[in-house]
Coordinates of C-alpha atoms and ligand atoms in Angstrom, one line a residue:
M952 CA 65.8 177.4 -95.2
D953 CA 64.5 174.6 -97.8
N954 CA 62.0 175.2 -100.2
F955 CA 59.9 171.8 -99.2
P956 CA 56.1 172.5 -99.2
Q957 CA 55.3 172.4 -95.6
K958 CA 51.4 171.3 -95.8
I959 CA 49.9 168.2 -97.5
S960 CA 46.9 169.0 -100.2
A961 CA 43.8 167.1 -98.7
A962 CA 40.7 166.4 -100.4
V963 CA 37.7 165.3 -98.1
L964 CA 35.2 163.2 -99.9
V965 CA 31.5 163.3 -98.6
S966 CA 27.9 162.1 -99.3
G967 CA 26.0 163.5 -96.7
G968 CA 25.8 166.5 -93.7
G969 CA 29.7 166.4 -93.4
T970 CA 29.8 166.9 -89.7
N971 CA 33.2 165.1 -89.9
L972 CA 34.0 167.7 -92.8
Q973 CA 33.0 170.7 -90.2
A974 CA 35.5 169.0 -87.8
L975 CA 38.3 169.3 -90.1
I976 CA 37.5 173.0 -91.1
D977 CA 37.1 173.9 -87.1
G978 CA 40.6 171.6 -86.4
Q979 CA 42.2 173.6 -89.2
A980 CA 40.9 177.0 -88.0
A981 CA 41.9 176.2 -84.6
G982 CA 45.6 175.4 -85.7
K983 CA 45.2 171.6 -85.3
L984 CA 46.2 170.8 -88.8
P985 CA 49.5 172.6 -89.0
S986 CA 50.4 170.0 -91.9
V987 CA 47.2 169.6 -93.9
Q988 CA 45.5 172.1 -96.8
L989 CA 42.1 171.0 -97.1
A990 CA 42.1 171.7 -100.8
L991 CA 39.3 170.3 -102.4
V992 CA 35.7 168.7 -101.2
I993 CA 33.8 166.3 -103.3
S994 CA 30.2 164.9 -103.0
N995 CA 29.0 162.0 -104.6
R996 CA 25.7 163.5 -104.2
T997 CA 23.7 166.3 -105.3
G998 CA 22.8 168.9 -102.6
A999 CA 24.8 167.1 -99.8
Y1000 CA 25.0 169.8 -97.0
A1001 CA 28.9 169.2 -97.1
L1002 CA 29.1 171.2 -99.9
E1003 CA 27.5 174.3 -98.3
R1004 CA 30.1 173.8 -95.2
A1005 CA 32.8 173.5 -97.9
R1006 CA 31.5 177.0 -99.4
Q1007 CA 31.1 178.8 -96.1
A1008 CA 35.0 177.6 -95.3
D1009 CA 35.7 179.0 -98.9
I1010 CA 37.1 175.8 -100.0
P1011 CA 36.6 174.4 -103.5
A1012 CA 33.6 172.3 -103.7
L1013 CA 32.6 169.5 -106.6
T1014 CA 29.4 167.5 -106.9
I1015 CA 30.9 164.2 -109.4
T1016 CA 28.1 161.6 -109.5
R1017 CA 28.0 158.3 -111.2
R1018 CA 24.9 159.3 -112.8
A1019 CA 26.5 162.3 -114.8
N1020 CA 29.7 160.1 -115.4
G1021 CA 28.2 157.3 -117.9
G1022 CA 26.7 155.6 -115.1
T1023 CA 29.6 153.3 -114.3
Q1024 CA 32.3 153.2 -111.6
E1025 CA 35.0 153.4 -114.3
G1026 CA 33.4 156.8 -115.5
F1027 CA 32.7 158.2 -111.8
E1028 CA 36.6 157.1 -110.7
A1029 CA 37.8 158.7 -114.0
A1030 CA 36.2 161.9 -113.1
L1031 CA 37.4 161.8 -109.3
L1032 CA 40.8 160.9 -110.6
N1033 CA 40.9 164.0 -113.1
A1034 CA 39.6 166.5 -110.2
L1035 CA 42.1 164.9 -107.7
K1036 CA 45.1 165.5 -110.2
N1037 CA 43.8 169.0 -111.3
H1038 CA 44.0 170.1 -107.4
H1039 CA 47.2 168.4 -106.9
I1040 CA 45.4 166.1 -104.0
Q1041 CA 48.1 164.1 -102.4
L1042 CA 45.7 162.7 -99.2
I1043 CA 42.4 161.8 -99.4
V1044 CA 39.9 161.7 -96.6
L1045 CA 36.7 159.8 -96.5
A1046 CA 34.3 161.4 -94.3
G1047 CA 31.0 160.0 -94.6
F1048 CA 31.4 158.9 -98.2
L1049 CA 29.3 156.2 -99.0
S1050 CA 30.9 154.7 -102.1
I1051 CA 33.3 152.0 -102.2
L1052 CA 36.3 152.6 -104.4
S1053 CA 37.8 150.2 -106.5
E1054 CA 40.9 148.5 -106.0
D1055 CA 42.4 150.2 -109.3
F1056 CA 41.5 153.9 -107.7
I1057 CA 42.8 152.4 -104.0
R1058 CA 46.4 151.3 -105.7
R1059 CA 46.7 154.8 -107.0
Y1060 CA 46.9 156.5 -103.5
K1061 CA 48.2 153.6 -101.4
N1062 CA 48.6 154.6 -98.0
R1063 CA 47.0 157.7 -98.9
I1064 CA 43.5 157.3 -98.1
L1065 CA 42.0 157.7 -94.6
N1066 CA 38.3 156.4 -93.7
I1067 CA 36.5 157.1 -90.5
H1068 CA 34.0 154.1 -89.5
P1069 CA 31.6 154.3 -86.7
S1070 CA 32.6 151.5 -84.5
L1071 CA 35.6 149.5 -82.9
I1072 CA 37.2 147.4 -86.1
P1073 CA 37.0 144.7 -86.5
A1074 CA 33.5 144.8 -84.7
F1075 CA 30.4 146.1 -86.8
C1076 CA 32.4 146.8 -90.1
G1077 CA 32.5 145.4 -93.5
K1078 CA 30.1 145.3 -96.5
G1079 CA 26.9 146.3 -95.5
F1080 CA 28.1 148.5 -92.3
Y1081 CA 27.5 152.0 -92.7
G1082 CA 25.7 154.8 -91.4
L1083 CA 22.9 153.9 -88.9
K1084 CA 23.2 150.2 -89.6
V1085 CA 26.6 150.0 -87.9
H1086 CA 24.6 151.4 -84.6
E1087 CA 21.6 149.1 -85.1
A1088 CA 23.6 146.2 -85.2
A1089 CA 25.8 147.4 -82.1
L1090 CA 22.7 147.8 -80.0
E1091 CA 21.0 144.2 -81.3
R1092 CA 24.2 142.6 -80.3
G1093 CA 24.0 144.1 -76.8
V1094 CA 27.6 145.5 -76.7
K1095 CA 28.4 147.9 -73.7
V1096 CA 31.2 149.8 -75.4
T1097 CA 31.2 151.0 -79.0
G1098 CA 33.6 153.8 -80.5
A1099 CA 35.2 154.6 -83.8
T1100 CA 37.8 154.1 -85.9
V1101 CA 40.0 155.9 -88.2
H1102 CA 41.9 153.6 -90.6
L1103 CA 43.8 153.4 -94.1
V1104 CA 41.9 152.0 -96.9
N1105 CA 43.1 149.0 -98.7
E1106 CA 40.8 146.5 -101.2
I1107 CA 39.1 145.1 -98.2
P1108 CA 35.9 146.9 -96.8
D1109 CA 37.3 148.8 -93.4
G1110 CA 40.2 146.0 -93.7
G1111 CA 43.3 148.9 -93.7
R1112 CA 45.4 149.4 -91.2
I1113 CA 44.1 151.2 -88.2
L1114 CA 45.4 154.2 -87.1
L1115 CA 43.6 155.5 -84.4
Q1116 CA 40.4 154.6 -82.2
K1117 CA 38.2 155.4 -79.3
A1118 CA 35.8 153.6 -77.0
V1119 CA 32.4 155.3 -76.2
E1120 CA 30.1 154.0 -73.7
V1121 CA 26.6 152.4 -75.1
L1122 CA 23.9 153.9 -72.6
P1123 CA 20.8 151.6 -71.6
N1124 CA 17.8 153.7 -73.4
D1125 CA 20.2 154.3 -76.4
T1126 CA 18.4 154.2 -79.8
P1127 CA 20.8 153.8 -83.0
E1128 CA 20.2 157.8 -83.5
T1129 CA 21.5 158.7 -79.6
L1130 CA 24.4 156.3 -80.1
Q1131 CA 25.5 157.8 -83.5
R1132 CA 25.3 161.0 -81.9
R1133 CA 27.5 160.1 -79.1
V1134 CA 30.0 158.5 -81.1
M1135 CA 30.4 161.2 -83.2
E1136 CA 30.8 163.8 -80.5
Q1137 CA 33.0 161.8 -78.4
A1138 CA 35.0 160.1 -80.8
E1139 CA 34.6 160.8 -84.5
W1140 CA 35.1 164.5 -84.5
T1141 CA 38.2 164.4 -82.5
L1142 CA 39.9 161.3 -84.4
L1143 CA 39.4 162.2 -87.7
P1144 CA 41.4 165.5 -87.3
Q1145 CA 44.1 164.0 -85.3
A1146 CA 45.0 161.0 -87.8
T1147 CA 44.5 163.4 -90.7
Q1148 CA 47.4 165.7 -89.3
L1149 CA 49.5 162.3 -88.3
V1150 CA 49.4 160.9 -91.8
A1151 CA 49.8 164.3 -93.3
Q1152 CA 53.2 165.0 -90.6
Q1153 CA 54.3 161.4 -91.8
L1154 CA 54.1 161.8 -95.6
L1155 CA 55.9 165.5 -95.4
E1156 CA 58.6 163.7 -93.6
E1157 CA 59.1 161.1 -96.1
Q1158 CA 59.1 163.8 -98.6
H1159 CA 61.8 165.3 -96.9
D1160 CA 63.6 161.9 -96.4
Ligands
LIG2444 C1 29.8 159.1 -89.9 O1 28.9 158.3 -88.5 C2 31.1 158.5 -90.4 O2 31.4 157.5 -89.5 C3 30.2 157.3 -91.0 O3 28.7 158.3 -91.8 C4 28.6 159.3 -91.1 C5 28.8 160.5 -91.8 O4 28.5 161.7 -91.0 N1 30.9 156.6 -92.3 P1 28.5 163.2 -91.6 O5 28.2 163.1 -92.9 O6 30.3 163.5 -91.4 O7 27.9 164.2 -90.6

């Protein structure tokens, strides 16, 4: 028997409804995230429903806003880093987190930040492509297949190494809303738990080397 920790402590950063957070919570309950401890949820928006999901799952949840931290990115990220340190967080999962993190922040968690993006990167990604805008752009372009991507976060928005992708069919009568829902159901909610487990397992293996 060794004394190495068997789980990686993860924080999930959210801004909204938190269905991807819910997929992680459900994945954990179903035993699909054996290398992950969901240790903290942080919302940058007051009253995000994701916070309620965290409470129901007994996961510590915090609201950290820019406004309450000097109104600057520096103040906001200093508060974030402080919370992450206090909870001994080793891995960060961005699950519908609508704030772009600075290069300095990303460097501190190099290869330890994951993001889910609702398209097949490199299509419909980068600055300005978030939420429904991604699906609006896909419909406007007339693609017949879209999907979701989980990638590592680096200094380029949606530019880090791709970990997992899944394709989803676009149907003739789709609206941005129906397409968003199908991409979530058929891709995002399975990909994010899978990728989180994958990265956590790799981090544990590195620790044991
Ligand atoms: C998802 O489509 C995610 O890919 C995008 O924002 C949405 C978040 O939804 N970045 P939720 O808060 O997880 O329900």
